[in-house]
GROMACS .gro file of C-alpha atoms in nm:
model
  435
    1MET     CA    1   0.000   0.000   0.000
    2LYS     CA    2   0.142   0.330  -0.103
    3ASN     CA    3   0.023   0.501   0.211
    4ARG     CA    4   0.244   0.296   0.437
    5SER     CA    5   0.543   0.470   0.578
    6ALA     CA    6   0.888   0.480   0.418
    7LYS     CA    7   1.021   0.309   0.731
    8THR     CA    8   0.782   0.020   0.673
    9ARG     CA    9   0.883  -0.008   0.306
   10ILE     CA   10   1.251  -0.015   0.392
   11SER     CA   11   1.189  -0.273   0.662
   12THR     CA   12   0.989  -0.488   0.421
   13ARG     CA   13   1.261  -0.466   0.159
   14ALA     CA   14   1.520  -0.574   0.414
   15LEU     CA   15   1.308  -0.875   0.497
   16LEU     CA   16   1.272  -0.961   0.130
   17VAL     CA   17   1.647  -0.939   0.077
   18SER     CA   18   1.699  -1.159   0.381
   19ALA     CA   19   1.449  -1.411   0.246
   20ALA     CA   20   1.622  -1.400  -0.091
   21PHE     CA   21   1.958  -1.473   0.067
   22GLY     CA   22   1.811  -1.774   0.243
   23ALA     CA   23   1.648  -1.890  -0.076
   24ALA     CA   24   1.977  -1.855  -0.264
   25LEU     CA   25   2.140  -2.093  -0.022
   26LEU     CA   26   1.862  -2.342  -0.077
   27SER     CA   27   1.788  -2.325  -0.446
   28GLY     CA   28   2.019  -2.094  -0.637
   29ALA     CA   29   1.916  -1.838  -0.900
   30SER     CA   30   1.768  -1.903  -1.242
   31THR     CA   31   1.882  -1.689  -1.531
   32VAL     CA   32   1.747  -1.673  -1.883
   33SER     CA   33   1.855  -1.531  -2.212
   34ALA     CA   34   1.678  -1.234  -2.367
   35GLU     CA   35   1.522  -1.465  -2.632
   36THR     CA   36   1.370  -1.694  -2.374
   37LEU     CA   37   1.052  -1.628  -2.182
   38THR     CA   38   1.042  -1.797  -1.842
   39VAL     CA   39   0.722  -1.869  -1.652
   40TRP     CA   40   0.739  -1.916  -1.274
   41SER     CA   41   0.448  -2.094  -1.111
   42GLY     CA   42   0.378  -2.210  -0.755
   43TYR     CA   43   0.147  -2.488  -0.867
   44PRO     CA   44   0.304  -2.786  -1.050
   45GLU     CA   45  -0.034  -2.880  -1.196
   46MET     CA   46  -0.030  -2.550  -1.389
   47ALA     CA   47   0.275  -2.647  -1.601
   48PRO     CA   48   0.071  -2.818  -1.879
   49PHE     CA   49  -0.151  -2.510  -1.903
   50TYR     CA   50   0.139  -2.268  -1.955
   51GLU     CA   51   0.295  -2.506  -2.208
   52HIS     CA   52  -0.042  -2.514  -2.386
   53VAL     CA   53  -0.051  -2.132  -2.396
   54ALA     CA   54   0.307  -2.123  -2.530
   55GLN     CA   55   0.219  -2.366  -2.807
   56GLY     CA   56  -0.069  -2.141  -2.910
   57MET     CA   57   0.170  -1.843  -2.947
   58LYS     CA   58   0.393  -2.022  -3.198
   59ALA     CA   59   0.214  -1.872  -3.497
   60ALA     CA   60   0.280  -1.515  -3.384
   61TYR     CA   61   0.620  -1.587  -3.222
   62PRO     CA   62   0.777  -1.881  -3.412
   63LYS     CA   63   1.122  -1.831  -3.254
   64LEU     CA   64   1.000  -1.782  -2.900
   65GLU     CA   65   1.116  -2.034  -2.641
   66VAL     CA   66   0.899  -2.057  -2.331
   67LYS     CA   67   1.050  -2.225  -2.028
   68VAL     CA   68   0.796  -2.324  -1.762
   69GLU     CA   69   0.926  -2.370  -1.408
   70ALA     CA   70   0.642  -2.483  -1.181
   71ILE     CA   71   0.740  -2.584  -0.827
   72ALA     CA   72   0.580  -2.610  -0.482
   73LEU     CA   73   0.429  -2.285  -0.359
   74ARG     CA   74   0.659  -2.217  -0.064
   75GLU     CA   75   0.972  -2.273  -0.275
   76HIS     CA   76   0.818  -2.058  -0.547
   77GLU     CA   77   0.772  -1.772  -0.300
   78LYS     CA   78   1.140  -1.798  -0.197
   79ARG     CA   79   1.244  -1.800  -0.562
   80VAL     CA   80   1.040  -1.489  -0.637
   81ALA     CA   81   1.197  -1.308  -0.340
   82LEU     CA   82   1.540  -1.402  -0.470
   83GLY     CA   83   1.472  -1.310  -0.831
   84LEU     CA   84   1.310  -0.974  -0.769
   85THR     CA   85   1.543  -0.845  -0.499
   86GLY     CA   86   1.863  -0.981  -0.650
   87GLY     CA   87   1.806  -0.857  -1.004
   88GLN     CA   88   1.627  -1.050  -1.275
   89ASP     CA   89   1.779  -1.138  -1.612
   90GLY     CA   90   1.556  -1.164  -1.916
   91THR     CA   91   1.178  -1.161  -1.904
   92THR     CA   92   0.987  -1.368  -1.651
   93VAL     CA   93   0.613  -1.414  -1.616
   94ILE     CA   94   0.547  -1.459  -1.244
   95GLU     CA   95   0.236  -1.614  -1.095
   96LEU     CA   96   0.146  -1.458  -0.759
   97SER     CA   97  -0.160  -1.401  -0.546
   98GLY     CA   98  -0.259  -1.037  -0.514
   99SER     CA   99  -0.190  -1.038  -0.139
  100THR     CA  100   0.164  -1.177  -0.188
  101ALA     CA  101   0.244  -0.936  -0.474
  102THR     CA  102   0.168  -0.635  -0.254
  103ARG     CA  103   0.506  -0.648  -0.078
  104TYR     CA  104   0.685  -0.625  -0.415
  105LEU     CA  105   0.463  -0.344  -0.541
  106GLU     CA  106   0.529  -0.149  -0.221
  107ASN     CA  107   0.901  -0.169  -0.298
  108ASP     CA  108   0.872  -0.096  -0.672
  109LEU     CA  109   1.003  -0.442  -0.764
  110LEU     CA  110   0.733  -0.522  -1.019
  111PRO     CA  111   0.663  -0.288  -1.312
  112GLU     CA  112   0.329  -0.135  -1.403
  113ALA     CA  113   0.152  -0.306  -1.694
  114PRO     CA  114   0.165  -0.128  -2.032
  115ALA     CA  115  -0.135   0.077  -2.139
  116ASP     CA  116  -0.299  -0.188  -2.360
  117ILE     CA  117  -0.279  -0.451  -2.086
  118SER     CA  118  -0.412  -0.206  -1.828
  119THR     CA  119  -0.707  -0.128  -2.055
  120PHE     CA  120  -0.774  -0.500  -2.102
  121VAL     CA  121  -0.773  -0.567  -1.727
  122LYS     CA  122  -0.980  -0.261  -1.635
  123ASP     CA  123  -1.251  -0.339  -1.892
  124PRO     CA  124  -1.551  -0.460  -1.684
  125LYS     CA  125  -1.650  -0.684  -1.974
  126ASN     CA  126  -1.331  -0.881  -1.908
  127PHE     CA  127  -1.301  -0.872  -1.530
  128ASP     CA  128  -1.527  -0.791  -1.239
  129LYS     CA  129  -1.390  -0.496  -1.039
  130PHE     CA  130  -1.308  -0.736  -0.754
  131PHE     CA  131  -1.049  -0.911  -0.972
  132SER     CA  132  -0.909  -0.603  -1.148
  133ASP     CA  133  -0.861  -0.440  -0.805
  134THR     CA  134  -0.652  -0.733  -0.681
  135ALA     CA  135  -0.426  -0.696  -0.987
  136GLY     CA  136  -0.362  -0.328  -0.922
  137GLN     CA  137  -0.270  -0.073  -0.664
  138GLY     CA  138  -0.336   0.299  -0.639
  139GLY     CA  139  -0.543   0.296  -0.957
  140LYS     CA  140  -0.263   0.137  -1.162
  141ILE     CA  141  -0.259  -0.218  -1.302
  142TYR     CA  142   0.044  -0.437  -1.235
  143GLY     CA  143  -0.084  -0.788  -1.318
  144VAL     CA  144  -0.332  -0.982  -1.527
  145PRO     CA  145  -0.592  -1.184  -1.331
  146LEU     CA  146  -0.586  -1.555  -1.416
  147PHE     CA  147  -0.740  -1.798  -1.165
  148ARG     CA  148  -0.867  -1.823  -0.810
  149GLY     CA  149  -0.946  -2.046  -0.514
  150GLN     CA  150  -1.315  -2.020  -0.422
  151GLY     CA  151  -1.552  -2.204  -0.188
  152ALA     CA  152  -1.882  -2.380  -0.256
  153LEU     CA  153  -2.097  -2.644  -0.087
  154TYR     CA  154  -2.039  -3.011  -0.166
  155TYR     CA  155  -2.322  -3.248  -0.071
  156ASN     CA  156  -2.379  -3.622  -0.097
  157THR     CA  157  -2.690  -3.669  -0.312
  158ASP     CA  158  -2.753  -4.027  -0.191
  159MET     CA  159  -2.760  -3.906   0.170
  160PHE     CA  160  -2.985  -3.615   0.075
  161LYS     CA  161  -3.228  -3.852  -0.097
  162ALA     CA  162  -3.233  -4.084   0.205
  163ALA     CA  163  -3.310  -3.786   0.431
  164GLY     CA  164  -3.588  -3.664   0.202
  165LEU     CA  165  -3.394  -3.356   0.091
  166THR     CA  166  -3.427  -3.260  -0.275
  167ALA     CA  167  -3.209  -2.947  -0.304
  168ALA     CA  168  -2.908  -2.779  -0.144
  169PRO     CA  169  -2.968  -2.551   0.158
  170LYS     CA  170  -3.020  -2.189   0.059
  171THR     CA  171  -2.989  -2.017   0.397
  172MET     CA  172  -2.759  -2.066   0.693
  173GLU     CA  173  -3.058  -2.167   0.900
  174GLU     CA  174  -3.123  -2.447   0.650
  175TYR     CA  175  -2.761  -2.558   0.682
  176SER     CA  176  -2.830  -2.640   1.048
  177THR     CA  177  -3.168  -2.807   0.993
  178TYR     CA  178  -3.024  -3.010   0.705
  179ALA     CA  179  -2.731  -3.113   0.926
  180GLU     CA  180  -2.973  -3.254   1.184
  181LYS     CA  181  -3.159  -3.455   0.920
  182LEU     CA  182  -2.840  -3.585   0.760
  183THR     CA  183  -2.651  -3.693   1.073
  184LYS     CA  184  -2.635  -4.068   1.123
  185ARG     CA  185  -2.611  -4.205   1.478
  186ASP     CA  186  -2.545  -4.532   1.655
  187ALA     CA  187  -2.780  -4.693   1.905
  188SER     CA  188  -2.657  -4.461   2.182
  189GLY     CA  189  -2.732  -4.151   1.976
  190LYS     CA  190  -2.368  -4.071   1.908
  191ALA     CA  191  -2.304  -3.923   1.562
  192THR     CA  192  -2.123  -4.164   1.329
  193VAL     CA  193  -2.165  -3.960   1.009
  194SER     CA  194  -2.165  -3.584   1.048
  195GLY     CA  195  -2.445  -3.394   0.881
  196TRP     CA  196  -2.219  -3.095   0.812
  197SER     CA  197  -1.843  -3.113   0.845
  198MET     CA  198  -1.739  -2.780   0.994
  199ARG     CA  199  -1.369  -2.697   1.031
  200LEU     CA  200  -1.311  -2.742   1.406
  201SER     CA  201  -0.945  -2.850   1.418
  202GLY     CA  202  -0.631  -2.874   1.206
  203GLY     CA  203  -0.418  -2.593   1.064
  204GLY     CA  204  -0.484  -2.271   1.254
  205GLN     CA  205  -0.520  -2.031   0.964
  206GLY     CA  206  -0.765  -2.265   0.791
  207ILE     CA  207  -0.996  -2.269   1.093
  208ALA     CA  208  -1.020  -1.889   1.088
  209GLU     CA  209  -1.069  -1.876   0.710
  210LYS     CA  210  -1.353  -2.130   0.725
  211PHE     CA  211  -1.516  -1.942   1.015
  212TRP     CA  212  -1.485  -1.622   0.810
  213ILE     CA  213  -1.663  -1.791   0.515
  214ASN     CA  214  -1.957  -1.891   0.736
  215MET     CA  215  -1.965  -1.550   0.906
  216HIS     CA  216  -1.961  -1.379   0.563
  217GLN     CA  217  -2.305  -1.531   0.500
  218TYR     CA  218  -2.430  -1.331   0.802
  219GLY     CA  219  -2.254  -1.010   0.698
  220GLY     CA  220  -1.951  -1.023   0.928
  221ALA     CA  221  -1.576  -1.032   0.863
  222ILE     CA  222  -1.259  -1.086   1.060
  223LEU     CA  223  -1.120  -0.768   0.904
  224VAL     CA  224  -1.269  -0.488   0.697
  225PRO     CA  225  -1.095  -0.182   0.547
  226ALA     CA  226  -1.138   0.140   0.745
  227GLY     CA  227  -0.990   0.388   0.498
  228GLU     CA  228  -0.643   0.537   0.458
  229GLY     CA  229  -0.483   0.192   0.467
  230LYS     CA  230  -0.627   0.110   0.808
  231TRP     CA  231  -0.825  -0.199   0.911
  232LYS     CA  232  -1.063  -0.303   1.186
  233PRO     CA  233  -1.219  -0.631   1.305
  234ASN     CA  234  -1.589  -0.674   1.232
  235PHE     CA  235  -1.697  -0.981   1.423
  236ALA     CA  236  -1.778  -0.867   1.779
  237ASN     CA  237  -2.135  -0.810   1.666
  238GLU     CA  238  -2.458  -0.985   1.568
  239ALA     CA  239  -2.301  -1.148   1.260
  240GLY     CA  240  -2.017  -1.293   1.466
  241ARG     CA  241  -2.261  -1.411   1.733
  242LYS     CA  242  -2.481  -1.588   1.477
  243ALA     CA  243  -2.183  -1.758   1.313
  244LEU     CA  244  -2.026  -1.878   1.638
  245LYS     CA  245  -2.363  -1.975   1.783
  246GLN     CA  246  -2.426  -2.193   1.478
  247TYR     CA  247  -2.098  -2.376   1.534
  248LEU     CA  248  -2.175  -2.424   1.905
  249THR     CA  249  -2.531  -2.540   1.839
  250ASN     CA  250  -2.411  -2.806   1.596
  251ILE     CA  251  -2.138  -2.922   1.834
  252PHE     CA  252  -2.315  -2.914   2.173
  253THR     CA  253  -2.692  -2.889   2.117
  254THR     CA  254  -2.791  -3.087   1.809
  255LYS     CA  255  -2.458  -3.274   1.816
  256THR     CA  256  -2.428  -3.313   1.439
  257VAL     CA  257  -2.047  -3.284   1.442
  258THR     CA  258  -1.758  -3.304   1.687
  259PRO     CA  259  -1.390  -3.199   1.670
  260GLU     CA  260  -1.296  -3.568   1.683
  261MET     CA  261  -1.497  -3.679   1.379
  262PRO     CA  262  -1.330  -3.731   1.036
  263ALA     CA  263  -1.356  -3.410   0.838
  264ASP     CA  264  -1.295  -3.230   0.513
  265ALA     CA  265  -1.250  -3.385   0.166
  266ASP     CA  266  -1.128  -3.723   0.289
  267ALA     CA  267  -1.435  -3.765   0.512
  268PHE     CA  268  -1.667  -3.659   0.230
  269GLU     CA  269  -1.507  -3.902  -0.014
  270ARG     CA  270  -1.538  -4.187   0.240
  271GLY     CA  271  -1.904  -4.117   0.318
  272GLN     CA  272  -1.822  -3.994   0.670
  273THR     CA  273  -1.994  -3.658   0.626
  274ALA     CA  274  -2.293  -3.547   0.419
  275MET     CA  275  -2.185  -3.195   0.325
  276PHE     CA  276  -1.899  -2.949   0.362
  277ILE     CA  277  -1.763  -2.626   0.211
  278ARG     CA  278  -1.444  -2.635   0.004
  279GLU     CA  279  -1.265  -2.511  -0.310
  280SER     CA  280  -1.293  -2.653  -0.664
  281TRP     CA  281  -0.982  -2.870  -0.637
  282VAL     CA  282  -1.198  -3.126  -0.452
  283ILE     CA  283  -1.373  -3.209  -0.782
  284GLY     CA  284  -1.051  -3.351  -0.924
  285ASP     CA  285  -0.969  -3.518  -0.593
  286ILE     CA  286  -1.305  -3.697  -0.590
  287ALA     CA  287  -1.253  -3.809  -0.950
  288LYS     CA  288  -0.927  -3.977  -0.848
  289LYS     CA  289  -1.016  -4.114  -0.503
  290ALA     CA  290  -1.393  -4.172  -0.507
  291PRO     CA  291  -1.510  -4.179  -0.870
  292ASP     CA  292  -1.836  -4.354  -0.781
  293LEU     CA  293  -1.939  -4.096  -0.518
  294LYS     CA  294  -2.280  -3.937  -0.593
  295TYR     CA  295  -2.253  -3.570  -0.510
  296ALA     CA  296  -2.338  -3.219  -0.626
  297THR     CA  297  -2.222  -2.865  -0.551
  298ALA     CA  298  -2.405  -2.540  -0.479
  299PRO     CA  299  -2.314  -2.172  -0.430
  300LEU     CA  300  -2.315  -2.044  -0.072
  301PRO     CA  301  -2.612  -1.830   0.044
  302LYS     CA  302  -2.447  -1.489   0.004
  303GLY     CA  303  -2.097  -1.528  -0.140
  304SER     CA  304  -1.757  -1.684  -0.096
  305ILE     CA  305  -1.395  -1.626  -0.023
  306ALA     CA  306  -1.195  -1.583  -0.343
  307LEU     CA  307  -0.817  -1.589  -0.349
  308PRO     CA  308  -0.714  -1.451  -0.690
  309THR     CA  309  -0.384  -1.534  -0.856
  310ASN     CA  310  -0.244  -1.298  -1.119
  311LEU     CA  311   0.037  -1.300  -1.376
  312TYR     CA  312   0.303  -1.030  -1.337
  313VAL     CA  313   0.593  -0.962  -1.573
  314ALA     CA  314   0.949  -0.889  -1.461
  315GLY     CA  315   1.156  -0.750  -1.745
  316LYS     CA  316   1.260  -0.431  -1.918
  317GLY     CA  317   1.181  -0.248  -2.237
  318ALA     CA  318   1.074  -0.422  -2.555
  319ASP     CA  319   1.181  -0.763  -2.425
  320ALA     CA  320   0.903  -0.749  -2.167
  321LYS     CA  321   0.636  -0.706  -2.434
  322VAL     CA  322   0.622  -1.075  -2.513
  323GLY     CA  323   0.577  -1.146  -2.143
  324TRP     CA  324   0.266  -0.931  -2.132
  325GLU     CA  325   0.143  -1.091  -2.456
  326PHE     CA  326   0.182  -1.430  -2.287
  327ALA     CA  327  -0.020  -1.313  -1.984
  328LYS     CA  328  -0.295  -1.188  -2.215
  329ALA     CA  329  -0.289  -1.505  -2.427
  330ALA     CA  330  -0.335  -1.710  -2.112
  331ASN     CA  331  -0.666  -1.527  -2.076
  332SER     CA  332  -0.803  -1.613  -2.420
  333PRO     CA  333  -1.143  -1.788  -2.390
  334ASP     CA  334  -1.011  -2.107  -2.550
  335ASN     CA  335  -0.720  -2.127  -2.308
  336LEU     CA  336  -0.941  -2.056  -2.004
  337VAL     CA  337  -1.184  -2.333  -2.101
  338TRP     CA  338  -0.878  -2.560  -2.137
  339LEU     CA  339  -0.760  -2.452  -1.791
  340LEU     CA  340  -1.091  -2.535  -1.623
  341GLN     CA  341  -1.130  -2.865  -1.803
  342ASN     CA  342  -0.776  -2.993  -1.767
  343VAL     CA  343  -0.645  -2.834  -1.446
  344GLY     CA  344  -0.956  -2.743  -1.246
  345TRP     CA  345  -0.857  -2.398  -1.119
  346LEU     CA  346  -1.129  -2.138  -1.172
  347PRO     CA  347  -1.060  -1.872  -1.437
  348ASN     CA  348  -1.130  -1.513  -1.333
  349ARG     CA  349  -1.229  -1.366  -1.667
  350SER     CA  350  -1.595  -1.275  -1.724
  351GLY     CA  351  -1.801  -1.343  -2.035
  352VAL     CA  352  -1.645  -1.679  -2.120
  353ASP     CA  353  -1.874  -1.973  -2.202
  354TYR     CA  354  -1.769  -2.263  -1.981
  355SER     CA  355  -2.070  -2.481  -2.071
  356ALA     CA  356  -1.847  -2.725  -2.263
  357VAL     CA  357  -1.688  -2.809  -1.928
  358THR     CA  358  -1.984  -2.774  -1.691
  359SER     CA  359  -2.203  -2.991  -1.913
  360LYS     CA  360  -1.951  -3.274  -1.870
  361GLN     CA  361  -1.877  -3.201  -1.502
  362PRO     CA  362  -2.177  -3.019  -1.350
  363ALA     CA  363  -1.994  -2.978  -1.018
  364PHE     CA  364  -1.799  -2.686  -1.168
  365ALA     CA  365  -2.119  -2.489  -1.229
  366ALA     CA  366  -2.150  -2.375  -0.865
  367PHE     CA  367  -1.809  -2.210  -0.900
  368VAL     CA  368  -1.840  -2.037  -1.237
  369ASP     CA  369  -2.218  -1.987  -1.276
  370TYR     CA  370  -2.278  -1.817  -0.942
  371PRO     CA  371  -2.585  -1.594  -0.891
  372LYS     CA  372  -2.587  -1.227  -0.984
  373GLY     CA  373  -2.481  -1.018  -0.686
  374TYR     CA  374  -2.276  -1.300  -0.533
  375GLU     CA  375  -2.037  -1.127  -0.294
  376PHE     CA  376  -1.669  -1.225  -0.284
  377PHE     CA  377  -1.416  -1.135  -0.018
  378THR     CA  378  -1.045  -1.200  -0.001
  379LEU     CA  379  -0.768  -1.188   0.257
  380PRO     CA  380  -0.631  -0.837   0.318
  381SER     CA  381  -0.288  -0.769   0.171
  382ILE     CA  382  -0.127  -0.676   0.502
  383GLY     CA  383   0.182  -0.810   0.674
  384PRO     CA  384   0.022  -0.953   0.993
  385ILE     CA  385  -0.272  -1.131   0.824
  386GLU     CA  386  -0.134  -1.478   0.897
  387GLU     CA  387  -0.068  -1.388   1.263
  388ILE     CA  388  -0.420  -1.247   1.297
  389LEU     CA  389  -0.582  -1.555   1.145
  390THR     CA  390  -0.372  -1.784   1.362
  391ARG     CA  391  -0.463  -1.599   1.680
  392VAL     CA  392  -0.835  -1.590   1.594
  393ALA     CA  393  -0.819  -1.963   1.515
  394ALA     CA  394  -0.663  -2.037   1.854
  395GLN     CA  395  -0.949  -1.853   2.023
  396LEU     CA  396  -1.207  -2.039   1.812
  397VAL     CA  397  -1.062  -2.380   1.897
  398ALA     CA  398  -1.102  -2.292   2.265
  399ALA     CA  399  -1.464  -2.189   2.203
  400PHE     CA  400  -1.540  -2.509   2.014
  401GLY     CA  401  -1.444  -2.700   2.327
  402ASP     CA  402  -1.642  -2.484   2.576
  403ALA     CA  403  -1.995  -2.619   2.620
  404SER     CA  404  -2.082  -2.331   2.854
  405LEU     CA  405  -2.085  -2.091   2.557
  406ALA     CA  406  -2.362  -2.277   2.373
  407GLY     CA  407  -2.693  -2.096   2.421
  408ASP     CA  408  -2.541  -1.815   2.625
  409ASP     CA  409  -2.536  -1.504   2.406
  410ALA     CA  410  -2.371  -1.289   2.674
  411LYS     CA  411  -2.080  -1.532   2.700
  412ILE     CA  412  -2.051  -1.553   2.321
  413ASP     CA  413  -2.044  -1.173   2.297
  414ALA     CA  414  -1.774  -1.152   2.565
  415PHE     CA  415  -1.568  -1.413   2.384
  416LEU     CA  416  -1.597  -1.225   2.053
  417LYS     CA  417  -1.503  -0.896   2.224
  418LYS     CA  418  -1.188  -1.054   2.370
  419ALA     CA  419  -1.084  -1.202   2.032
  420SER     CA  420  -1.158  -0.872   1.856
  421ASP     CA  421  -0.947  -0.679   2.107
  422GLU     CA  422  -0.655  -0.914   2.041
  423VAL     CA  423  -0.683  -0.845   1.667
  424ASN     CA  424  -0.688  -0.471   1.734
  425THR     CA  425  -0.372  -0.504   1.944
  426ILE     CA  426  -0.189  -0.667   1.652
  427LEU     CA  427  -0.317  -0.403   1.409
  428ALA     CA  428  -0.209  -0.122   1.643
  429ARG     CA  429   0.140  -0.270   1.679
  430GLU     CA  430   0.173  -0.264   1.298
  431GLY     CA  431   0.029   0.087   1.261
  432LEU     CA  432  -0.272  -0.054   1.077
  433ALA     CA  433  -0.552  -0.005   1.334
  434ALA     CA  434  -0.839   0.231   1.261
  435LYS     CA  435  -0.889   0.502   1.523
   0.00000   0.00000   0.00000
């Protein structure tokens, strides 16, 4: 963010250089010739897509050599830190989430997109403002949106049929009533198949993200912008109470789920839960691990988290032009349909007909054919976001184990106030808290 202090920018740059030094020890630098375009990706499954895009550019650039280097995300992030802070040879197309790219934009380590690319990205016919905003900063465009992680409901249609349910829940209240109907129990009444697998344990950040998704349906958020680069928590309120109360009711009152029960995609694929909320990658996972599973997907009541990934170009002068042409070619309708069909990540571009894919795999429809007015949110591009999510998750795990909170609104409100105050303390320490 351009409104952060010079001290903060210098400090961030020092951290990036430090990270780059560490990465150099681990992996070494990659250099390219001026005639070679290199593509850096943090998702190995994306390599065939970029090679497909490169093949399609042969007619216009017959001598162009495109070198795709797709590695695990954490190593990719170290490599980017090394390449951008240590000086980059040649032209490199870099795949980064908008929140990760912010640190490089703050330190002027990624160039602004040329005018024609900026016009392409800003055109609302091509990208919803949500996606063009994540590719820019201060009104300028620095990247080209490509794909995103996004949540939707997965539900077991055989279990729905057995419970007399004919359609996906449309409100959060229905999520709870459906969960009661779908839960299977043993003779003692103990749940053996959860009606709704809620994230109650596991990786800390994931617990907070999943809680945020549910709370978003009620209108709350862990963080919201407060102007002038400041942020504030927005969950010590009615929306936060409704979201947490729903968790507690399912755990302690209706007992449709417990922290000890199998959860997430593995549980869904094994028939150990009837429904859960997850990203589109689960579709491919089910195809590999449980191809006979009868299931469907549905949009969430109000909207979803969306974590956009963009393509940025590191390079200078005329040599960088082909890098931007590659980023734009990756967004051609034909290539985006290929991406969805063959890789499974969700393209961000609007106005593309994905029916060739959704007709063959209807589960994708909930992700790309969402209702008009569907509201997305994403993680703020601020330094302490992971610390904030981890701290909120730690508080939530404690709540999920405290039966005294269930049905006691005053206690729930006090819990939310305490967690919100902790978030404000972190924001204040970083100079990011709203007054």
